[in-house]
CSV table of N, CA, C and O in Angstrom, one decimal:
chain,number,residue,atom,x,y,z
A,1,MET,N,248.2,136.6,49.5
A,1,MET,CA,248.0,137.9,49.2
A,1,MET,C,246.5,138.0,49.2
A,1,MET,O,245.8,137.3,48.4
A,2,ILE,N,245.9,139.0,49.9
A,2,ILE,CA,244.6,139.1,50.2
A,2,ILE,C,244.1,140.5,49.6
A,2,ILE,O,244.7,141.3,49.9
A,3,ILE,N,243.1,140.3,48.6
A,3,ILE,CA,242.7,141.6,48.0
A,3,ILE,C,241.2,141.7,48.4
A,3,ILE,O,240.2,141.1,48.3
A,4,PRO,N,241.0,143.1,49.1
A,4,PRO,CA,239.5,143.3,49.5
A,4,PRO,C,238.7,143.8,48.3
A,4,PRO,O,239.3,144.4,47.5
A,5,GLY,N,237.4,143.4,48.2
A,5,GLY,CA,236.6,144.0,47.1
A,5,GLY,C,235.3,144.4,47.6
A,5,GLY,O,234.9,143.8,48.4
A,6,LEU,N,234.8,145.3,46.8
A,6,LEU,CA,233.3,145.7,47.4
A,6,LEU,C,232.4,145.6,46.1
A,6,LEU,O,232.5,146.2,45.1
A,7,THR,N,231.3,144.7,46.3
A,7,THR,CA,230.4,144.6,45.2
A,7,THR,C,229.0,144.8,45.8
A,7,THR,O,228.6,143.9,46.7
A,8,GLY,N,228.4,145.8,45.6
A,8,GLY,CA,227.0,146.0,46.0
A,8,GLY,C,226.9,146.3,47.5
A,8,GLY,O,227.6,147.2,48.1
A,9,ASP,N,226.3,145.5,48.2
A,9,ASP,CA,226.1,145.6,49.8
A,9,ASP,C,227.1,144.7,50.5
A,9,ASP,O,226.9,144.5,51.7
A,10,PHE,N,227.9,144.0,49.7
A,10,PHE,CA,228.7,142.8,50.3
A,10,PHE,C,230.1,143.2,50.2
A,10,PHE,O,230.6,143.6,49.1
A,11,PHE,N,230.9,143.1,51.4
A,11,PHE,CA,232.3,143.2,51.3
A,11,PHE,C,233.0,141.7,51.1
A,11,PHE,O,232.6,140.9,51.8
A,12,ILE,N,233.8,141.5,50.1
A,12,ILE,CA,234.3,140.2,49.8
A,12,ILE,C,235.9,140.4,49.9
A,12,ILE,O,236.5,141.4,49.4
A,13,CYS,N,236.3,139.4,50.5
A,13,CYS,CA,237.9,139.3,50.5
A,13,CYS,C,238.2,138.2,49.6
A,13,CYS,O,237.7,137.1,49.7
A,14,PHE,N,239.1,138.4,48.6
A,14,PHE,CA,239.7,137.4,47.8
A,14,PHE,C,241.2,136.9,48.2
A,14,PHE,O,241.9,137.7,48.5
A,15,ASN,N,241.2,135.8,48.6
A,15,ASN,CA,242.5,135.1,49.0
A,15,ASN,C,243.1,134.6,47.7
A,15,ASN,O,242.7,133.4,47.3
A,16,LEU,N,244.0,135.2,47.0
A,16,LEU,CA,244.6,134.6,45.8
A,16,LEU,C,245.3,133.3,46.0
A,16,LEU,O,245.5,132.6,44.9
A,17,ASN,N,245.9,133.0,47.0
A,17,ASN,CA,246.6,131.8,47.1
A,17,ASN,C,245.7,130.6,47.0
A,17,ASN,O,245.9,129.7,46.4
A,18,ASN,N,244.4,130.7,47.7
A,18,ASN,CA,243.4,129.7,47.6
A,18,ASN,C,242.8,129.6,46.3
A,18,ASN,O,242.5,128.5,45.8
A,19,PHE,N,242.6,130.9,45.7
A,19,PHE,CA,242.1,131.0,44.3
A,19,PHE,C,242.8,130.3,43.4
A,19,PHE,O,242.3,129.4,42.6
A,20,THR,N,244.2,130.5,43.2
A,20,THR,CA,245.0,129.9,42.4
A,20,THR,C,245.0,128.4,42.6
A,20,THR,O,245.1,127.5,41.7
A,21,GLU,N,245.0,127.9,43.8
A,21,GLU,CA,245.2,126.4,44.2
A,21,GLU,C,243.8,125.7,43.8
A,21,GLU,O,244.0,124.7,43.3
A,22,ASN,N,242.6,126.4,43.9
A,22,ASN,CA,241.6,125.5,43.7
A,22,ASN,C,241.0,125.8,42.3
A,22,ASN,O,240.5,125.0,41.6
A,23,TYR,N,241.4,126.9,41.5
A,23,TYR,CA,240.9,127.1,40.2
A,23,TYR,C,242.0,126.9,39.1
A,23,TYR,O,241.6,126.5,37.9
A,24,ARG,N,243.3,126.9,39.3
A,24,ARG,CA,244.0,126.7,38.3
A,24,ARG,C,244.8,125.4,39.0
A,24,ARG,O,246.1,125.5,39.4
A,25,MET,N,244.3,124.3,38.5
A,25,MET,CA,244.7,123.1,39.2
A,25,MET,C,246.1,122.6,38.2
A,25,MET,O,246.0,122.6,37.2
A,26,ALA,N,247.0,122.2,39.2
A,26,ALA,CA,248.3,121.6,38.5
A,26,ALA,C,248.2,120.2,38.3
A,26,ALA,O,249.1,119.5,38.0
A,27,TYR,N,246.9,119.5,38.5
A,27,TYR,CA,246.8,118.1,38.4
A,27,TYR,C,245.6,117.8,37.6
A,27,TYR,O,244.6,118.6,37.4
A,28,ILE,N,245.6,116.6,36.9
A,28,ILE,CA,244.4,116.1,36.3
A,28,ILE,C,243.6,115.3,37.0
A,28,ILE,O,242.4,115.3,37.2
A,29,ILE,N,244.2,114.2,37.8
A,29,ILE,CA,243.5,113.4,38.6
A,29,ILE,C,244.4,113.3,40.0
A,29,ILE,O,245.4,113.2,40.0
A,30,ARG,N,243.6,113.6,41.1
A,30,ARG,CA,244.1,113.5,42.4
A,30,ARG,C,243.3,112.7,43.4
A,30,ARG,O,242.0,112.7,43.1
A,31,THR,N,244.0,112.0,44.3
A,31,THR,CA,243.1,111.3,45.3
A,31,THR,C,243.5,111.9,46.6
A,31,THR,O,244.4,112.5,46.8
A,32,THR,N,242.6,111.6,47.6
A,32,THR,CA,242.7,112.1,48.9
A,32,THR,C,242.7,111.0,49.9
A,32,THR,O,242.1,109.7,49.5
A,33,SER,N,242.9,111.3,51.1
A,33,SER,CA,242.9,110.3,52.2
A,33,SER,C,241.6,110.0,52.7
A,33,SER,O,241.2,109.0,53.4
A,34,ASP,N,240.4,110.7,52.1
A,34,ASP,CA,239.3,110.3,52.6
A,34,ASP,C,238.5,109.4,51.6
A,34,ASP,O,237.3,109.0,51.5
A,35,GLY,N,239.3,108.9,50.5
A,35,GLY,CA,238.7,108.0,49.5
A,35,GLY,C,238.1,108.8,48.3
A,35,GLY,O,237.3,108.1,47.7
A,36,LEU,N,238.4,110.1,48.1
A,36,LEU,CA,237.9,110.8,46.9
A,36,LEU,C,238.9,111.0,45.8
A,36,LEU,O,240.0,110.9,45.9
A,37,ILE,N,238.2,111.0,44.5
A,37,ILE,CA,238.9,111.1,43.3
A,37,ILE,C,238.6,112.5,42.7
A,37,ILE,O,237.5,112.8,42.6
A,38,TYR,N,239.5,113.5,42.6
A,38,TYR,CA,239.2,114.7,42.0
A,38,TYR,C,239.8,114.6,40.6
A,38,TYR,O,241.1,114.2,40.3
A,39,ILE,N,238.8,115.0,39.6
A,39,ILE,CA,239.1,114.9,38.1
A,39,ILE,C,239.1,116.3,37.7
A,39,ILE,O,237.8,116.8,37.7
A,40,LYS,N,239.9,116.9,36.9
A,40,LYS,CA,239.9,118.1,36.2
A,40,LYS,C,238.7,118.2,35.2
A,40,LYS,O,238.6,117.2,34.5
A,41,ALA,N,237.9,119.1,35.3
A,41,ALA,CA,236.8,119.3,34.4
A,41,ALA,C,236.9,119.3,33.0
A,41,ALA,O,236.3,118.6,32.3
A,42,SER,N,238.0,119.8,32.4
A,42,SER,CA,238.5,119.8,31.1
A,42,SER,C,238.7,118.5,30.6
A,42,SER,O,238.7,118.2,29.4
A,43,TYR,N,239.0,117.5,31.6
A,43,TYR,CA,239.2,116.1,31.1
A,43,TYR,C,238.2,115.0,31.2
A,43,TYR,O,238.2,114.0,30.9
A,44,ILE,N,237.1,115.7,31.6
A,44,ILE,CA,235.9,114.9,31.7
A,44,ILE,C,235.0,114.9,30.2
A,44,ILE,O,234.8,115.9,29.7
A,45,ILE,N,234.8,113.6,29.7
A,45,ILE,CA,234.3,113.8,28.4
A,45,ILE,C,232.6,113.9,28.5
A,45,ILE,O,232.1,114.6,28.0
A,46,ASN,N,232.1,113.0,29.4
A,46,ASN,CA,230.7,113.3,29.9
A,46,ASN,C,230.4,112.3,31.0
A,46,ASN,O,231.1,111.6,31.5
A,47,VAL,N,229.3,112.9,31.7
A,47,VAL,CA,228.8,112.2,33.0
A,47,VAL,C,227.3,111.9,32.4
A,47,VAL,O,226.5,112.8,32.3
A,48,LYS,N,227.1,110.6,32.4
A,48,LYS,CA,225.7,110.2,31.9
A,48,LYS,C,225.2,108.9,32.5
A,48,LYS,O,225.8,108.2,33.1
A,49,LYS,N,223.9,109.0,32.6
A,49,LYS,CA,223.3,107.7,32.9
A,49,LYS,C,222.7,107.1,31.8
A,49,LYS,O,221.9,107.8,31.1
A,50,PRO,N,223.0,105.8,31.4
A,50,PRO,CA,222.4,105.3,30.2
A,50,PRO,C,220.9,105.3,30.2
A,50,PRO,O,220.2,105.0,31.3
A,51,ASN,N,220.2,105.3,29.0
A,51,ASN,CA,218.8,105.3,28.8
A,51,ASN,C,218.0,106.5,29.6
A,51,ASN,O,217.1,106.5,29.9
A,52,SER,N,218.8,107.6,29.9
A,52,SER,CA,218.3,108.8,30.4
A,52,SER,C,218.2,109.8,29.0
A,52,SER,O,218.8,109.8,28.0
A,53,LEU,N,217.4,111.0,29.3
A,53,LEU,CA,217.3,111.9,28.4
A,53,LEU,C,218.6,112.8,28.1
A,53,LEU,O,218.8,113.2,27.0
A,54,GLU,N,219.2,113.4,29.2
A,54,GLU,CA,220.3,114.1,29.2
A,54,GLU,C,221.5,113.7,30.0
A,54,GLU,O,221.3,113.0,30.9
A,55,GLY,N,222.6,114.0,29.6
A,55,GLY,CA,223.8,113.9,30.4
A,55,GLY,C,224.1,115.1,31.2
A,55,GLY,O,223.6,116.1,31.0
A,56,ALA,N,224.7,114.9,32.3
A,56,ALA,CA,225.2,116.0,33.3
A,56,ALA,C,226.3,116.8,32.7
A,56,ALA,O,227.1,116.4,31.9
A,57,LYS,N,226.4,118.1,33.1
A,57,LYS,CA,227.5,118.9,32.6
A,57,LYS,C,228.3,119.3,33.7
A,57,LYS,O,228.1,119.2,34.9
A,58,VAL,N,229.6,119.2,33.6
A,58,VAL,CA,230.6,119.6,34.4
A,58,VAL,C,231.1,121.0,34.1
A,58,VAL,O,231.7,121.3,33.0
A,59,LEU,N,231.0,122.0,34.9
A,59,LEU,CA,231.0,123.4,34.5
A,59,LEU,C,232.3,124.0,35.3
A,59,LEU,O,232.3,124.8,36.2
A,60,GLY,N,233.5,123.7,34.9
A,60,GLY,CA,234.8,124.2,35.3
A,60,GLY,C,235.3,123.9,36.6
A,60,GLY,O,236.3,124.0,37.0
A,61,GLN,N,234.4,123.4,37.5
A,61,GLN,CA,235.0,122.8,38.7
A,61,GLN,C,235.5,121.3,38.7
A,61,GLN,O,234.9,120.7,37.8
A,62,PRO,N,236.3,120.7,39.5
A,62,PRO,CA,236.6,119.4,39.3
A,62,PRO,C,235.6,118.5,39.8
A,62,PRO,O,234.8,118.9,40.5
A,63,LEU,N,235.5,117.4,39.1
A,63,LEU,CA,234.5,116.5,39.5
A,63,LEU,C,235.1,115.5,40.8
A,63,LEU,O,236.3,115.0,40.5
A,64,ILE,N,234.1,115.5,41.6
A,64,ILE,CA,234.7,114.6,42.7
A,64,ILE,C,233.9,113.3,42.9
A,64,ILE,O,232.7,113.3,42.9
A,65,VAL,N,234.5,112.2,42.9
A,65,VAL,CA,234.0,110.8,42.9
A,65,VAL,C,234.4,110.2,44.2
A,65,VAL,O,235.6,110.1,44.4
A,66,ASN,N,233.6,109.6,44.8
A,66,ASN,CA,233.7,108.7,45.9
A,66,ASN,C,234.2,107.4,45.4
A,66,ASN,O,233.3,106.8,44.7
A,67,ALA,N,235.3,106.9,45.7
A,67,ALA,CA,235.8,105.6,45.2
A,67,ALA,C,234.8,104.3,45.7
A,67,ALA,O,234.8,103.3,45.1
A,68,ASP,N,234.1,104.6,46.9
A,68,ASP,CA,233.4,103.6,47.3
A,68,ASP,C,232.2,103.3,46.5
A,68,ASP,O,231.4,102.2,46.6
A,69,ASN,N,231.8,104.3,45.6
A,69,ASN,CA,230.6,104.3,44.8
A,69,ASN,C,230.8,103.8,43.4
A,69,ASN,O,230.0,103.7,42.6
A,70,ILE,N,232.2,103.5,43.0
A,70,ILE,CA,232.6,103.1,41.7
A,70,ILE,C,232.5,101.6,41.9
A,70,ILE,O,232.9,100.8,42.5
A,71,GLY,N,231.5,101.0,40.8
A,71,GLY,CA,231.2,99.7,40.6
A,71,GLY,C,232.5,99.0,40.0
A,71,GLY,O,233.1,98.0,40.6
A,72,PHE,N,233.0,99.5,38.8
A,72,PHE,CA,234.1,99.0,38.1
A,72,PHE,C,234.7,100.1,37.2
A,72,PHE,O,233.9,100.9,36.9
A,73,LEU,N,235.8,99.8,36.8
A,73,LEU,CA,236.6,100.6,35.7
A,73,LEU,C,236.8,99.8,34.3
A,73,LEU,O,237.2,98.8,34.5
A,74,SER,N,236.4,100.5,33.3
A,74,SER,CA,236.4,99.8,32.1
A,74,SER,C,236.3,100.7,31.1
A,74,SER,O,236.4,102.1,31.2
A,75,PHE,N,236.1,100.4,29.7
A,75,PHE,CA,235.8,101.2,28.5
A,75,PHE,C,234.3,101.1,28.2
A,75,PHE,O,233.7,100.1,28.4
A,76,ASN,N,233.9,102.5,27.8
A,76,ASN,CA,232.4,102.4,27.4
A,76,ASN,C,232.3,102.0,26.0
A,76,ASN,O,233.3,101.8,25.3
A,77,VAL,N,231.1,102.2,25.4
A,77,VAL,CA,231.0,101.8,24.0
A,77,VAL,C,231.6,102.6,23.0
A,77,VAL,O,232.1,102.0,21.9
A,78,GLU,N,231.9,103.8,23.5
A,78,GLU,CA,232.8,104.6,22.5
A,78,GLU,C,234.3,104.4,22.6
A,78,GLU,O,234.9,105.0,22.0
A,79,GLY,N,234.6,103.8,23.5
A,79,GLY,CA,236.2,103.3,23.7
A,79,GLY,C,236.8,104.2,24.8
A,79,GLY,O,238.2,104.3,24.8
A,80,HIS,N,236.0,105.1,25.3
A,80,HIS,CA,236.6,105.9,26.5
A,80,HIS,C,236.8,105.2,27.8
A,80,HIS,O,235.8,104.4,28.2
A,81,VAL,N,237.8,105.5,28.6
A,81,VAL,CA,238.1,105.0,29.9
A,81,VAL,C,236.9,105.6,30.7
A,81,VAL,O,236.7,106.7,30.8
A,82,THR,N,236.1,104.7,31.5
A,82,THR,CA,235.0,105.0,32.2
A,82,THR,C,235.0,104.5,33.5
A,82,THR,O,235.1,103.2,33.8
A,83,TYR,N,234.4,105.2,34.6
A,83,TYR,CA,234.1,104.8,35.9
A,83,TYR,C,232.6,104.4,35.8
A,83,TYR,O,231.9,105.3,35.4
A,84,PHE,N,232.3,103.3,36.1
A,84,PHE,CA,230.9,102.8,36.0
A,84,PHE,C,230.5,102.8,37.5
A,84,PHE,O,231.0,102.1,38.3
A,85,MET,N,229.5,103.8,37.8
A,85,MET,CA,228.9,104.1,39.3
A,85,MET,C,227.9,103.0,39.7
A,85,MET,O,227.2,102.4,38.9
A,86,ALA,N,228.0,102.9,41.0
A,86,ALA,CA,227.0,101.8,41.5
A,86,ALA,C,225.7,102.4,41.3
A,86,ALA,O,224.6,101.6,41.0
A,87,ASN,N,225.4,103.7,41.1
A,87,ASN,CA,224.1,104.2,40.9
A,87,ASN,C,223.7,104.3,39.5
A,87,ASN,O,222.4,104.8,39.1
A,88,GLY,N,224.5,103.8,38.6
A,88,GLY,CA,224.1,103.7,37.2
A,88,GLY,C,224.7,104.7,36.3
A,88,GLY,O,224.7,104.6,35.1
A,89,PHE,N,225.5,105.7,36.9
A,89,PHE,CA,225.9,106.8,36.1
A,89,PHE,C,227.4,106.2,35.4
A,89,PHE,O,228.0,105.3,36.2
A,90,GLU,N,227.7,106.8,34.4
A,90,GLU,CA,229.0,106.5,33.9
A,90,GLU,C,229.9,107.9,33.6
A,90,GLU,O,229.3,108.8,33.3
A,91,ILE,N,231.0,107.9,34.3
A,91,ILE,CA,231.9,109.1,34.0
A,91,ILE,C,233.0,108.7,33.1
A,91,ILE,O,233.9,108.1,33.5
A,92,SER,N,232.9,109.5,31.8
A,92,SER,CA,234.0,109.0,30.9
A,92,SER,C,235.0,110.0,30.9
A,92,SER,O,234.8,111.4,31.1
A,93,MET,N,236.4,109.8,30.8
A,93,MET,CA,237.3,111.1,30.7
A,93,MET,C,238.5,110.6,29.9
A,93,MET,O,238.7,109.6,29.4
A,94,LYS,N,239.2,111.7,29.6
A,94,LYS,CA,240.4,111.6,28.6
A,94,LYS,C,241.6,111.2,29.7
A,94,LYS,O,242.5,112.1,29.8
A,95,ALA,N,241.7,109.9,29.8
A,95,ALA,CA,242.8,109.5,30.6
A,95,ALA,C,243.2,108.2,30.3
A,95,ALA,O,242.5,107.4,29.6
A,96,LEU,N,244.4,107.9,30.6
A,96,LEU,CA,244.9,106.5,30.2
A,96,LEU,C,244.2,105.4,31.3
A,96,LEU,O,243.8,105.9,32.3
A,97,TYR,N,244.1,104.2,30.8
A,97,TYR,CA,243.4,103.2,31.7
A,97,TYR,C,244.2,103.0,32.9
A,97,TYR,O,243.7,103.0,34.1
A,98,GLU,N,245.4,103.1,32.8
A,98,GLU,CA,246.5,102.8,33.9
A,98,GLU,C,246.3,103.9,35.0
A,98,GLU,O,246.4,103.6,36.1
A,99,GLU,N,246.1,105.1,34.5
A,99,GLU,CA,246.2,106.4,35.4
A,99,GLU,C,244.7,106.2,36.0
A,99,GLU,O,244.7,106.6,37.4
A,100,ALA,N,243.7,106.0,35.6
A,100,ALA,CA,242.4,105.7,36.2
A,100,ALA,C,242.5,104.6,37.2
A,100,ALA,O,241.7,104.8,38.2
A,101,GLU,N,243.2,103.6,36.8
A,101,GLU,CA,243.1,102.4,37.7
A,101,GLU,C,244.0,102.7,38.9
A,101,GLU,O,243.6,102.4,40.1
A,102,GLU,N,245.0,103.5,38.7
A,102,GLU,CA,246.0,104.0,39.9
A,102,GLU,C,245.2,104.8,40.9
A,102,GLU,O,245.2,104.6,42.0
A,103,ALA,N,244.4,105.7,40.2
A,103,ALA,CA,243.4,106.7,41.0
A,103,ALA,C,242.4,106.0,42.0
A,103,ALA,O,242.3,106.2,43.1
A,104,PHE,N,241.8,105.0,41.1
A,104,PHE,CA,240.9,104.2,41.9
A,104,PHE,C,241.4,103.3,43.1
A,104,PHE,O,241.0,103.4,44.2
A,105,ASN,N,242.5,102.7,42.7
A,105,ASN,CA,243.4,101.9,43.9
A,105,ASN,C,243.9,102.8,44.9
A,105,ASN,O,243.6,102.3,46.0
A,106,CYS,N,244.2,103.9,44.7
A,106,CYS,CA,244.9,104.8,45.7
A,106,CYS,C,243.7,105.3,46.5
A,106,CYS,O,243.8,105.5,47.8
A,107,ALA,N,242.7,105.7,46.0
A,107,ALA,CA,241.5,106.2,46.7
A,107,ALA,C,240.9,105.0,47.5
A,107,ALA,O,240.4,105.6,48.6
A,108,LYS,N,240.8,103.9,46.9
A,108,LYS,CA,240.2,102.7,48.0
A,108,LYS,C,241.1,102.5,49.0
A,108,LYS,O,240.8,102.1,50.1
A,109,ALA,N,242.5,102.7,48.9
A,109,ALA,CA,243.4,102.6,50.2
A,109,ALA,C,243.5,103.8,50.9
A,109,ALA,O,244.5,103.8,51.7
A,110,HIS,N,242.7,104.8,50.5
A,110,HIS,CA,242.9,106.0,51.3
A,110,HIS,C,244.2,106.7,51.3
A,110,HIS,O,244.9,107.1,52.3
A,111,ILE,N,245.0,106.8,50.1
A,111,ILE,CA,246.2,107.2,50.0
A,111,ILE,C,246.0,108.8,49.1
A,111,ILE,O,245.5,108.7,48.0
A,112,GLU,N,246.7,109.7,49.6
A,112,GLU,CA,246.7,111.0,48.9
A,112,GLU,C,247.8,110.9,47.8
A,112,GLU,O,249.0,110.5,48.1
A,113,ARG,N,247.4,111.0,46.7
A,113,ARG,CA,248.4,111.1,45.6
A,113,ARG,C,247.9,112.0,44.2
A,113,ARG,O,246.7,112.1,44.1
A,114,ILE,N,249.0,112.6,43.7
A,114,ILE,CA,248.6,113.3,42.3
A,114,ILE,C,249.0,112.4,41.5
A,114,ILE,O,250.1,112.0,41.2
A,115,ILE,N,248.1,111.8,40.6
A,115,ILE,CA,248.4,110.9,39.6
A,115,ILE,C,249.0,111.4,38.3
A,115,ILE,O,250.0,110.9,37.9
A,116,LYS,N,248.4,112.5,37.7
A,116,LYS,CA,248.8,113.2,36.7
A,116,LYS,C,248.7,114.7,36.8
A,116,LYS,O,247.6,115.1,37.3
């Protein structure tokens, strides 16, 4: 279903099928054949680099992680499941270790899968 809309000087078409697919995600963790991991924003605890002043914020969009940039998967000092990235960032999430490990392995093998 496509709904046309007019705002100011711009004519905008909203495709509700794409809108609901992209913004109302039916998954928490998903992998793609390109080696990417999509993590629902509400399941991200924090994205930070140790010894930095501020952590990054995830604002409603899924966090996309390239599996090739993940150094290892473990628990951080607070006990949260965390992807430790090669560039020093830590991505902590509300997921089980097994789910994060399956997502990591599927993304490394370039397999599309919805984990949870």
